[in-house]
């Protein structure tokens, strides 16, 4: 024992110079030199090259918003938590319209400027090292309804008939009311704390907390975040597995409850087709507005006044296809819309409809339509994303089902959302999985149906049971 203690004493005395084994003690290496550079002002989508930004990965948005319905004024205080993916001298956020009052990075004032149409350029007091998690706080305000928008599915901030407001849009939405990395390539969790006058109700994504507070813990693409402010009546319940269901009905939409009440039935059906419901909450926002589209805002789709039961099926199918599994590029929008649209056919099949008969009837109607068949479903070109995916896309997926057979098709519908749950994927990923699941070479089939611009050859137009 004495000798052991003595040896330890000697070792302790010389530890600064050498280990007891005789090896030299090495100090930790100095940090690598920094090479700060600006983050990219676009995320790389070829259709929308200015959307999103580079140099960081957004992890969470906490939006604190105060909205006054009579004046339409919004005051925002948003904190963006992100991780630097390079040494950053500066970085961009996307914000459309609205006046920025101040910006802080990790509690220190930061310089900022507005560039191009919607770039908020932030220069922190000191460069940010790659791998560092940092927080950017932006305080801003204005009337978001005055910010111009492009129309179509880019709806901008809108006033509702009851005097409130709502926000839905695709591909651009979030940047109309909070600073964001506006690209589906950079999903993040989302929390909203909203302050409105007494008598008004705020509905958003995820799970409901104290009044005006909503939290979506799952990653969400920014265009799928939402806010609706109105004189809503709100129904609350749970799914059989305990998932909270919150549905809000604007004045004048009371008859929509007959549709909204069928949500558990619809989600049960879709879960049987696509696997377990992937989201933290469920429900719907039923507007009394004549918007020309409904939107799959995550966990709680937003419905126009005309929405029917097939619309409910379509938008909730997106909770798997588009929300949980998000596209990387807008050229692959078929990953969202083709599958949500085909879900409506699956629902009709459940009700006893023959999908083969429906398919043949559609082919007969469209057989000679050059316009119909010229619509590409993949790589269709910017501005044409939503032209073929709701009709030709349904036929293409039914033809794929008959080509590979029901067992393989059913497995594909389950495996796809499971493999890319809460992530991003590409159309090339889907083609690869379809070939693996089916054991078939499907290249020419996909070329004809999804990249082609004319009526497919009979072998691909009438595969399997469609030949009879």
CSV table of C-alpha atoms in Angstrom, one decimal:
chain,number,residue,atom,x,y,z
A,1,UNK,CA,0.0,0.0,0.0
A,2,UNK,CA,2.8,2.5,0.9
A,3,UNK,CA,4.6,1.8,-2.3
A,4,UNK,CA,1.3,2.3,-4.3
A,5,UNK,CA,0.7,5.6,-2.6
A,6,UNK,CA,4.2,6.7,-3.2
A,7,UNK,CA,3.9,5.9,-6.9
A,8,UNK,CA,0.7,7.9,-7.1
A,9,UNK,CA,2.3,10.8,-5.4
A,10,UNK,CA,5.2,10.8,-7.9
A,11,UNK,CA,2.7,10.5,-10.7
A,12,UNK,CA,0.7,13.5,-9.4
A,13,UNK,CA,3.9,15.6,-9.1
A,14,UNK,CA,4.9,15.1,-12.7
A,15,UNK,CA,1.4,14.9,-14.4
A,16,UNK,CA,1.9,18.4,-15.9
A,17,UNK,CA,4.9,17.1,-17.9
A,18,UNK,CA,4.3,13.4,-18.4
A,19,UNK,CA,1.9,10.6,-17.8
A,20,UNK,CA,2.8,7.7,-15.4
A,21,UNK,CA,3.2,5.5,-18.4
A,22,UNK,CA,5.9,7.7,-19.6
A,23,UNK,CA,4.0,9.3,-22.5
A,24,UNK,CA,4.0,13.0,-22.8
A,25,UNK,CA,0.8,14.8,-21.9
A,26,UNK,CA,-0.7,16.7,-24.8
A,27,UNK,CA,-2.8,19.8,-24.4
A,28,UNK,CA,-6.1,20.0,-26.3
A,29,UNK,CA,-5.5,21.3,-29.8
A,30,UNK,CA,-6.3,25.0,-30.3
A,31,UNK,CA,-9.6,25.7,-32.1
A,32,UNK,CA,-9.4,25.7,-35.8
A,33,UNK,CA,-9.1,29.1,-37.3
A,34,UNK,CA,-12.4,30.7,-38.4
A,35,UNK,CA,-13.1,31.5,-42.0
A,36,UNK,CA,-16.4,33.5,-41.7
A,37,UNK,CA,-18.3,34.2,-44.8
A,38,UNK,CA,-21.9,35.3,-45.6
A,39,UNK,CA,-24.5,32.5,-45.7
A,40,UNK,CA,-26.2,32.0,-49.0
A,41,UNK,CA,-29.2,34.2,-49.8
A,42,UNK,CA,-31.1,31.2,-51.3
A,43,UNK,CA,-31.6,27.6,-50.4
A,44,UNK,CA,-31.0,26.2,-53.9
A,45,UNK,CA,-34.4,25.3,-55.2
A,46,UNK,CA,-34.1,25.9,-59.0
A,47,UNK,CA,-37.8,27.1,-59.3
A,48,UNK,CA,-37.5,29.6,-56.4
A,49,UNK,CA,-33.7,30.4,-56.1
A,50,UNK,CA,-34.2,33.3,-53.8
A,51,UNK,CA,-36.3,31.4,-51.3
A,52,UNK,CA,-34.7,30.3,-48.1
A,53,UNK,CA,-31.1,30.8,-47.1
A,54,UNK,CA,-27.9,29.0,-46.4
A,55,UNK,CA,-25.3,28.8,-43.7
A,56,UNK,CA,-27.5,27.6,-40.9
A,57,UNK,CA,-30.1,25.0,-40.0
A,58,UNK,CA,-33.3,26.4,-38.3
A,59,UNK,CA,-34.2,24.4,-35.3
A,60,UNK,CA,-37.2,26.3,-33.8
A,61,UNK,CA,-39.3,29.4,-34.3
A,62,UNK,CA,-41.0,31.1,-31.3
A,63,UNK,CA,-43.3,33.7,-32.7
A,64,UNK,CA,-44.8,36.2,-30.2
A,65,UNK,CA,-47.4,38.2,-32.1
A,66,UNK,CA,-49.8,40.9,-31.0
A,67,UNK,CA,-52.6,41.6,-33.4
A,68,UNK,CA,-55.3,44.3,-33.4
A,69,UNK,CA,-58.2,43.2,-35.7
A,70,UNK,CA,-59.8,46.7,-36.0
A,71,UNK,CA,-56.6,48.3,-37.3
A,72,UNK,CA,-55.0,45.2,-38.8
A,73,UNK,CA,-51.7,46.1,-37.1
A,74,UNK,CA,-49.4,43.3,-36.1
A,75,UNK,CA,-46.4,43.6,-33.7
A,76,UNK,CA,-44.0,40.7,-33.8
A,77,UNK,CA,-41.2,39.5,-31.6
A,78,UNK,CA,-39.8,36.3,-33.1
A,79,UNK,CA,-36.8,34.3,-31.9
A,80,UNK,CA,-35.2,31.9,-34.4
A,81,UNK,CA,-33.0,29.2,-32.9
A,82,UNK,CA,-30.6,27.8,-35.5
A,83,UNK,CA,-27.3,25.9,-35.8
A,84,UNK,CA,-24.6,27.4,-38.0
A,85,UNK,CA,-23.4,25.0,-40.8
A,86,UNK,CA,-20.5,27.2,-41.6
A,87,UNK,CA,-18.5,30.0,-40.1
A,88,UNK,CA,-20.9,32.9,-40.5
A,89,UNK,CA,-20.0,36.6,-40.9
A,90,UNK,CA,-23.6,37.3,-41.7
A,91,UNK,CA,-26.8,35.5,-42.6
A,92,UNK,CA,-30.2,36.1,-44.1
A,93,UNK,CA,-33.8,35.6,-43.0
A,94,UNK,CA,-36.9,36.0,-45.2
A,95,UNK,CA,-39.4,38.6,-44.3
A,96,UNK,CA,-41.9,40.2,-46.6
A,97,UNK,CA,-43.1,43.8,-45.9
A,98,UNK,CA,-43.3,44.8,-42.3
A,99,UNK,CA,-40.9,47.2,-40.6
A,100,UNK,CA,-38.0,45.7,-38.6
A,101,UNK,CA,-37.3,47.6,-35.4
A,102,UNK,CA,-34.3,45.7,-33.9
A,103,UNK,CA,-32.3,42.5,-34.2
A,104,UNK,CA,-30.3,40.7,-31.6
A,105,UNK,CA,-28.1,37.7,-31.9
A,106,UNK,CA,-27.5,35.8,-28.6
A,107,UNK,CA,-28.6,38.9,-26.7
A,108,UNK,CA,-26.3,41.3,-28.5
A,109,UNK,CA,-27.5,44.0,-30.9
A,110,UNK,CA,-26.8,43.1,-34.5
A,111,UNK,CA,-26.7,45.2,-37.6
A,112,UNK,CA,-29.4,44.5,-40.2
A,113,UNK,CA,-30.5,45.7,-43.6
A,114,UNK,CA,-33.2,44.8,-46.2
A,115,UNK,CA,-32.1,43.6,-49.6
A,116,UNK,CA,-33.9,42.4,-52.7
A,117,UNK,CA,-37.6,41.7,-52.3
A,118,UNK,CA,-37.6,39.9,-48.9
A,119,UNK,CA,-34.1,39.4,-47.6
A,120,UNK,CA,-33.4,40.5,-44.0
A,121,UNK,CA,-29.6,40.5,-43.8
A,122,UNK,CA,-28.3,40.1,-40.2
A,123,UNK,CA,-24.7,40.9,-39.3
A,124,UNK,CA,-23.9,39.7,-35.7
A,125,UNK,CA,-21.5,41.6,-33.4
A,126,UNK,CA,-19.0,38.7,-33.8
A,127,UNK,CA,-18.8,35.9,-36.4
A,128,UNK,CA,-20.6,32.7,-35.5
A,129,UNK,CA,-18.6,29.5,-35.5
A,130,UNK,CA,-19.8,26.5,-37.5
A,131,UNK,CA,-21.7,24.0,-35.3
A,132,UNK,CA,-22.7,26.7,-32.8
A,133,UNK,CA,-26.4,27.0,-31.8
A,134,UNK,CA,-27.4,30.7,-31.8
A,135,UNK,CA,-30.6,32.7,-31.3
A,136,UNK,CA,-31.8,35.6,-33.4
A,137,UNK,CA,-34.5,37.8,-32.0
A,138,UNK,CA,-36.3,40.1,-34.4
A,139,UNK,CA,-38.8,42.8,-33.4
A,140,UNK,CA,-41.0,44.1,-36.2
A,141,UNK,CA,-44.4,45.4,-37.0
A,142,UNK,CA,-46.9,46.7,-39.5
A,143,UNK,CA,-50.0,45.7,-41.4
A,144,UNK,CA,-49.2,42.4,-43.1
A,145,UNK,CA,-52.3,42.6,-45.3
A,146,UNK,CA,-50.6,45.5,-47.2
A,147,UNK,CA,-47.7,43.3,-48.3
A,148,UNK,CA,-48.1,42.5,-52.0
A,149,UNK,CA,-48.5,38.9,-53.0
A,150,UNK,CA,-48.5,37.0,-56.3
A,151,UNK,CA,-52.0,35.5,-56.2
A,152,UNK,CA,-52.8,32.0,-57.1
A,153,UNK,CA,-51.9,29.8,-54.2
A,154,UNK,CA,-49.9,32.6,-52.7
A,155,UNK,CA,-52.7,34.2,-50.7
A,156,UNK,CA,-50.9,36.6,-48.4
A,157,UNK,CA,-52.3,37.8,-45.1
A,158,UNK,CA,-56.1,38.2,-45.5
A,159,UNK,CA,-58.9,39.8,-43.5
A,160,UNK,CA,-61.8,37.5,-42.8
A,161,UNK,CA,-65.5,38.2,-42.9
A,162,UNK,CA,-65.9,38.4,-39.1
A,163,UNK,CA,-63.2,41.1,-38.9
A,164,UNK,CA,-60.3,38.7,-38.0
A,165,UNK,CA,-57.5,37.4,-40.2
A,166,UNK,CA,-56.0,34.2,-41.6
A,167,UNK,CA,-52.8,33.1,-43.2
A,168,UNK,CA,-52.5,30.4,-45.8
A,169,UNK,CA,-50.4,30.1,-48.9
A,170,UNK,CA,-48.1,27.9,-51.0
A,171,UNK,CA,-45.2,28.1,-51.6
A,172,UNK,CA,-44.9,31.4,-49.7
A,173,UNK,CA,-46.7,32.0,-46.5
A,174,UNK,CA,-44.7,32.3,-43.3
A,175,UNK,CA,-42.5,35.3,-44.3
A,176,UNK,CA,-45.7,37.4,-44.6
A,177,UNK,CA,-45.9,37.5,-40.8
A,178,UNK,CA,-42.6,36.3,-39.2
A,179,UNK,CA,-38.9,36.1,-40.2
A,180,UNK,CA,-38.1,32.7,-41.4
A,181,UNK,CA,-35.9,30.5,-43.5
A,182,UNK,CA,-38.7,30.1,-46.1
A,183,UNK,CA,-37.9,26.8,-47.7
A,184,UNK,CA,-39.3,23.3,-47.1
A,185,UNK,CA,-35.7,22.1,-47.1
A,186,UNK,CA,-35.2,23.5,-43.6
A,187,UNK,CA,-38.0,22.3,-41.3
A,188,UNK,CA,-38.2,23.3,-37.6
A,189,UNK,CA,-40.4,23.1,-34.6
A,190,UNK,CA,-42.8,26.0,-34.1
A,191,UNK,CA,-44.4,27.8,-31.2
A,192,UNK,CA,-46.9,30.7,-31.4
A,193,UNK,CA,-47.8,33.0,-28.5
A,194,UNK,CA,-50.5,35.3,-29.8
A,195,UNK,CA,-52.2,38.3,-28.0
A,196,UNK,CA,-55.5,39.5,-29.3
A,197,UNK,CA,-58.3,41.6,-27.7
A,198,UNK,CA,-61.0,39.9,-25.6
A,199,UNK,CA,-63.6,38.1,-27.6
A,200,UNK,CA,-61.2,36.9,-30.3
A,201,UNK,CA,-59.7,33.4,-30.6
A,202,UNK,CA,-56.4,32.4,-32.1
A,203,UNK,CA,-55.9,29.0,-33.7
A,204,UNK,CA,-52.6,27.6,-35.1
A,205,UNK,CA,-50.6,24.4,-35.4
A,206,UNK,CA,-49.8,21.7,-32.9
A,207,UNK,CA,-51.0,21.4,-29.4
A,208,UNK,CA,-53.0,24.0,-27.5
A,209,UNK,CA,-51.5,25.6,-24.4
A,210,UNK,CA,-52.6,28.6,-22.5
A,211,UNK,CA,-55.0,30.9,-24.5
A,212,UNK,CA,-53.2,32.0,-27.7
A,213,UNK,CA,-50.3,29.6,-27.3
A,214,UNK,CA,-49.8,26.7,-29.7
A,215,UNK,CA,-46.7,24.4,-30.0
A,216,UNK,CA,-45.8,22.0,-32.8
A,217,UNK,CA,-42.9,19.9,-31.6
A,218,UNK,CA,-42.5,18.0,-34.9
A,219,UNK,CA,-40.5,19.6,-37.7
A,220,UNK,CA,-42.7,21.7,-40.0
A,221,UNK,CA,-42.1,23.3,-43.3
A,222,UNK,CA,-42.7,27.0,-43.0
A,223,UNK,CA,-45.5,27.3,-45.5
A,224,UNK,CA,-47.4,24.8,-43.4
A,225,UNK,CA,-47.5,27.1,-40.3
A,226,UNK,CA,-50.6,29.2,-39.9
A,227,UNK,CA,-52.5,31.6,-37.8
A,228,UNK,CA,-56.2,32.3,-37.8
A,229,UNK,CA,-57.9,35.0,-35.7
A,230,UNK,CA,-61.6,35.1,-35.5
A,231,UNK,CA,-64.9,34.7,-33.6
A,232,UNK,CA,-64.5,30.9,-33.8
A,233,UNK,CA,-66.5,28.3,-32.0
A,234,UNK,CA,-64.0,25.6,-31.0
A,235,UNK,CA,-64.6,21.8,-30.5
A,236,UNK,CA,-62.1,19.7,-28.6
A,237,UNK,CA,-61.8,16.0,-28.3
A,238,UNK,CA,-59.2,13.2,-28.6
A,239,UNK,CA,-58.5,10.4,-31.0
A,240,UNK,CA,-58.5,6.9,-29.6
A,241,UNK,CA,-54.8,7.0,-29.0
A,242,UNK,CA,-55.1,10.3,-27.0
A,243,UNK,CA,-54.0,12.6,-29.8
A,244,UNK,CA,-55.8,16.0,-29.1
A,245,UNK,CA,-58.3,17.2,-31.7
A,246,UNK,CA,-59.1,20.9,-31.9
A,247,UNK,CA,-61.4,22.2,-34.7
A,248,UNK,CA,-62.4,25.8,-35.1
A,249,UNK,CA,-65.5,27.0,-37.0
A,250,UNK,CA,-65.9,30.6,-38.2
A,251,UNK,CA,-69.3,32.2,-38.0
A,252,UNK,CA,-71.5,30.9,-40.8
A,253,UNK,CA,-69.7,27.5,-41.0
A,254,UNK,CA,-71.8,25.6,-38.4
A,255,UNK,CA,-73.0,23.2,-41.1
A,256,UNK,CA,-69.4,22.2,-41.7
A,257,UNK,CA,-69.4,20.3,-38.3
A,258,UNK,CA,-71.1,17.4,-40.1
A,259,UNK,CA,-67.8,17.1,-42.0
A,260,UNK,CA,-65.4,18.0,-39.3
A,261,UNK,CA,-67.0,15.4,-36.9
A,262,UNK,CA,-65.9,12.6,-39.4
A,263,UNK,CA,-62.2,13.4,-38.9
A,264,UNK,CA,-61.5,10.5,-36.5
A,265,UNK,CA,-63.1,8.2,-39.1
A,266,UNK,CA,-61.0,9.6,-41.9
A,267,UNK,CA,-57.8,9.5,-39.9
A,268,UNK,CA,-58.5,5.9,-38.9
A,269,UNK,CA,-59.0,5.0,-42.6
A,270,UNK,CA,-55.8,6.8,-43.7
A,271,UNK,CA,-53.8,5.2,-40.9
A,272,UNK,CA,-54.8,1.8,-42.2
A,273,UNK,CA,-53.4,2.8,-45.6
A,274,UNK,CA,-50.4,4.9,-44.7
A,275,UNK,CA,-49.4,3.8,-41.2
A,276,UNK,CA,-49.8,5.5,-37.8
A,277,UNK,CA,-50.9,9.1,-37.8
A,278,UNK,CA,-47.6,11.0,-37.7
A,279,UNK,CA,-48.5,14.3,-36.1
A,280,UNK,CA,-48.8,15.7,-32.6
A,281,UNK,CA,-52.4,16.9,-32.9
A,282,UNK,CA,-55.3,17.0,-35.3
A,283,UNK,CA,-58.3,19.1,-36.2
A,284,UNK,CA,-59.2,21.8,-38.7
A,285,UNK,CA,-59.8,25.5,-39.3
A,286,UNK,CA,-63.1,26.0,-41.1
A,287,UNK,CA,-63.2,29.4,-42.7
A,288,UNK,CA,-66.2,31.1,-44.1
A,289,UNK,CA,-64.1,32.4,-46.9
A,290,UNK,CA,-64.2,31.8,-50.7
A,291,UNK,CA,-60.5,31.0,-51.0
A,292,UNK,CA,-60.0,28.9,-54.1
A,293,UNK,CA,-58.0,26.3,-52.2
A,294,UNK,CA,-57.8,24.5,-48.9
A,295,UNK,CA,-54.4,23.9,-47.4
A,296,UNK,CA,-52.8,21.1,-45.4
A,297,UNK,CA,-51.5,23.4,-42.6
A,298,UNK,CA,-49.7,20.9,-40.3
A,299,UNK,CA,-51.9,19.1,-37.8
A,300,UNK,CA,-54.8,21.4,-38.5
A,301,UNK,CA,-55.7,21.9,-42.2
A,302,UNK,CA,-57.4,25.2,-43.2
A,303,UNK,CA,-60.6,24.8,-45.2
A,304,UNK,CA,-62.3,27.2,-47.6
A,305,UNK,CA,-66.1,27.6,-47.2
A,306,UNK,CA,-66.8,25.1,-50.1
A,307,UNK,CA,-64.7,22.2,-48.5
A,308,UNK,CA,-66.5,18.9,-48.6
A,309,UNK,CA,-65.7,15.4,-47.2
A,310,UNK,CA,-63.3,14.5,-50.1
A,311,UNK,CA,-61.4,17.7,-49.3
A,312,UNK,CA,-61.1,16.6,-45.7
A,313,UNK,CA,-59.7,13.3,-46.9
A,314,UNK,CA,-57.3,15.0,-49.3
A,315,UNK,CA,-55.9,17.6,-46.8
A,316,UNK,CA,-55.5,15.0,-44.0
A,317,UNK,CA,-53.7,12.6,-46.4
A,318,UNK,CA,-51.1,15.4,-46.6
A,319,UNK,CA,-50.3,14.9,-42.9
A,320,UNK,CA,-48.3,11.9,-44.2
A,321,UNK,CA,-47.6,13.0,-47.8
A,322,UNK,CA,-46.3,16.6,-47.7
A,323,UNK,CA,-46.3,17.4,-44.0
A,324,UNK,CA,-44.5,14.6,-42.3
A,325,UNK,CA,-42.6,13.7,-45.5
A,326,UNK,CA,-41.8,17.0,-47.2
A,327,UNK,CA,-40.4,17.6,-50.6
A,328,UNK,CA,-36.9,19.1,-51.2
A,329,UNK,CA,-37.7,20.8,-54.4
A,330,UNK,CA,-41.0,22.2,-55.7
A,331,UNK,CA,-40.5,20.3,-59.0
A,332,UNK,CA,-41.4,17.2,-56.9
A,333,UNK,CA,-44.8,18.5,-55.8
A,334,UNK,CA,-46.4,15.2,-57.0
A,335,UNK,CA,-45.0,13.6,-53.8
A,336,UNK,CA,-47.6,15.8,-52.0
A,337,UNK,CA,-50.5,16.3,-54.3
A,338,UNK,CA,-50.7,13.1,-56.4
A,339,UNK,CA,-50.9,11.0,-53.3
A,340,UNK,CA,-53.4,13.3,-51.4
A,341,UNK,CA,-55.5,13.3,-54.5
A,342,UNK,CA,-55.3,9.5,-54.9
A,343,UNK,CA,-56.4,9.2,-51.2
A,344,UNK,CA,-59.8,10.6,-52.3
A,345,UNK,CA,-60.0,7.6,-54.8
A,346,UNK,CA,-59.1,5.2,-52.0
A,347,UNK,CA,-61.9,6.7,-49.9
A,348,UNK,CA,-64.3,6.2,-52.8
A,349,UNK,CA,-63.1,2.6,-53.1
A,350,UNK,CA,-64.0,2.2,-49.4
A,351,UNK,CA,-67.5,3.4,-50.2
A,352,UNK,CA,-67.8,0.7,-52.9
A,353,UNK,CA,-66.7,2.5,-56.1
A,354,UNK,CA,-64.8,0.5,-58.7
A,355,UNK,CA,-61.6,2.4,-59.3
A,356,UNK,CA,-60.8,0.5,-62.5
A,357,UNK,CA,-64.1,1.6,-63.9
A,358,UNK,CA,-63.5,5.1,-62.8
A,359,UNK,CA,-60.0,5.0,-64.4
A,360,UNK,CA,-61.3,3.7,-67.7
A,361,UNK,CA,-64.0,6.4,-67.8
A,362,UNK,CA,-61.4,9.1,-67.2
A,363,UNK,CA,-59.1,7.7,-69.9
A,364,UNK,CA,-62.0,7.7,-72.4
A,365,UNK,CA,-62.8,11.3,-71.6
A,366,UNK,CA,-59.2,12.6,-71.8
A,367,UNK,CA,-57.9,10.2,-74.5
A,368,UNK,CA,-57.7,12.9,-77.2
A,369,UNK,CA,-56.8,15.8,-75.0
A,370,UNK,CA,-53.3,17.1,-75.8
A,371,UNK,CA,-53.6,19.7,-73.0
A,372,UNK,CA,-54.3,17.0,-70.4
A,373,UNK,CA,-51.5,14.7,-71.4
A,374,UNK,CA,-48.9,17.4,-72.0
A,375,UNK,CA,-48.9,18.2,-68.3
A,376,UNK,CA,-45.7,16.9,-66.6
A,377,UNK,CA,-46.1,15.5,-63.1
A,378,UNK,CA,-42.3,15.8,-62.3
A,379,UNK,CA,-40.0,18.6,-63.5
A,380,UNK,CA,-43.0,20.5,-64.9
A,381,UNK,CA,-41.3,24.0,-64.7
A,382,UNK,CA,-41.7,26.9,-62.3
A,383,UNK,CA,-45.3,28.2,-62.3
A,384,UNK,CA,-46.7,24.9,-63.5
A,385,UNK,CA,-46.5,22.9,-60.3
A,386,UNK,CA,-50.2,22.6,-59.7
A,387,UNK,CA,-51.5,21.9,-63.2
A,388,UNK,CA,-51.5,18.1,-63.6
A,389,UNK,CA,-51.1,16.7,-60.1
A,390,UNK,CA,-54.8,16.7,-59.1
A,391,UNK,CA,-56.1,14.8,-62.1
A,392,UNK,CA,-53.4,13.2,-64.3
A,393,UNK,CA,-51.5,12.4,-61.1
A,394,UNK,CA,-54.4,10.3,-59.8
A,395,UNK,CA,-54.5,8.2,-63.0
A,396,UNK,CA,-50.7,7.8,-62.9
A,397,UNK,CA,-50.8,6.4,-59.4
A,398,UNK,CA,-53.7,4.0,-60.2
A,399,UNK,CA,-51.8,2.8,-63.2
A,400,UNK,CA,-48.7,2.3,-60.9
A,401,UNK,CA,-50.9,0.3,-58.5
A,402,UNK,CA,-52.1,-2.0,-61.3
A,403,UNK,CA,-48.6,-2.3,-62.7
A,404,UNK,CA,-46.9,-3.5,-59.4
A,405,UNK,CA,-50.0,-5.1,-57.8
A,406,UNK,CA,-51.8,-4.4,-54.6
A,407,UNK,CA,-49.4,-6.1,-52.1
A,408,UNK,CA,-46.4,-4.0,-53.4
A,409,UNK,CA,-48.5,-0.8,-53.7
A,410,UNK,CA,-49.8,-1.2,-50.2
A,411,UNK,CA,-46.3,-1.7,-48.9
A,412,UNK,CA,-45.1,1.3,-50.8
A,413,UNK,CA,-47.9,3.5,-49.2
A,414,UNK,CA,-46.8,2.3,-45.7
A,415,UNK,CA,-43.0,2.3,-46.2
A,416,UNK,CA,-42.6,5.7,-47.8
A,417,UNK,CA,-44.0,7.7,-44.8
A,418,UNK,CA,-42.2,5.5,-42.4
A,419,UNK,CA,-38.8,5.7,-44.1
A,420,UNK,CA,-38.8,9.6,-44.4
A,421,UNK,CA,-40.9,10.4,-41.4
A,422,UNK,CA,-40.5,14.1,-40.4
A,423,UNK,CA,-37.8,14.6,-43.0
A,424,UNK,CA,-37.5,15.5,-46.7
A,425,UNK,CA,-37.4,13.3,-49.8
A,426,UNK,CA,-37.2,13.5,-53.6
A,427,UNK,CA,-39.1,12.0,-56.5
A,428,UNK,CA,-35.9,10.0,-57.3
A,429,UNK,CA,-36.1,8.5,-53.8
A,430,UNK,CA,-39.7,7.4,-54.5
A,431,UNK,CA,-38.9,5.8,-57.8
A,432,UNK,CA,-36.0,3.9,-56.2
A,433,UNK,CA,-38.3,2.7,-53.4
A,434,UNK,CA,-41.1,1.7,-55.9
A,435,UNK,CA,-38.6,-0.4,-57.8
A,436,UNK,CA,-37.2,-2.0,-54.7
A,437,UNK,CA,-40.6,-2.9,-53.2
A,438,UNK,CA,-42.0,-4.2,-56.5
A,439,UNK,CA,-38.8,-5.9,-57.8
A,440,UNK,CA,-39.5,-4.4,-61.2
A,441,UNK,CA,-37.7,-2.1,-63.5
A,442,UNK,CA,-40.2,0.9,-63.7
A,443,UNK,CA,-38.0,3.4,-65.5
A,444,UNK,CA,-40.0,3.5,-68.7
A,445,UNK,CA,-43.3,3.6,-66.8
A,446,UNK,CA,-42.2,6.6,-64.8
A,447,UNK,CA,-40.8,8.3,-67.9
A,448,UNK,CA,-44.1,7.9,-69.8
A,449,UNK,CA,-46.5,8.8,-66.9
A,450,UNK,CA,-44.6,11.3,-64.8
A,451,UNK,CA,-42.1,13.0,-67.2
A,452,UNK,CA,-43.9,12.4,-70.4
A,453,UNK,CA,-46.1,14.8,-72.3
A,454,UNK,CA,-48.3,12.5,-74.3
A,455,UNK,CA,-50.7,9.6,-73.9
A,456,UNK,CA,-48.7,6.6,-72.5
A,457,UNK,CA,-48.4,3.5,-74.6
A,458,UNK,CA,-51.1,0.9,-74.1
A,459,UNK,CA,-48.9,-1.4,-72.0
A,460,UNK,CA,-48.4,1.4,-69.4
A,461,UNK,CA,-51.9,2.9,-69.9
A,462,UNK,CA,-53.7,-0.3,-69.2
A,463,UNK,CA,-51.5,-2.5,-67.0
A,464,UNK,CA,-52.7,-5.4,-64.9
A,465,UNK,CA,-56.4,-5.7,-64.4
A,466,UNK,CA,-57.0,-2.5,-66.4
A,467,UNK,CA,-56.4,-4.5,-69.6
A,468,UNK,CA,-59.8,-6.3,-69.3
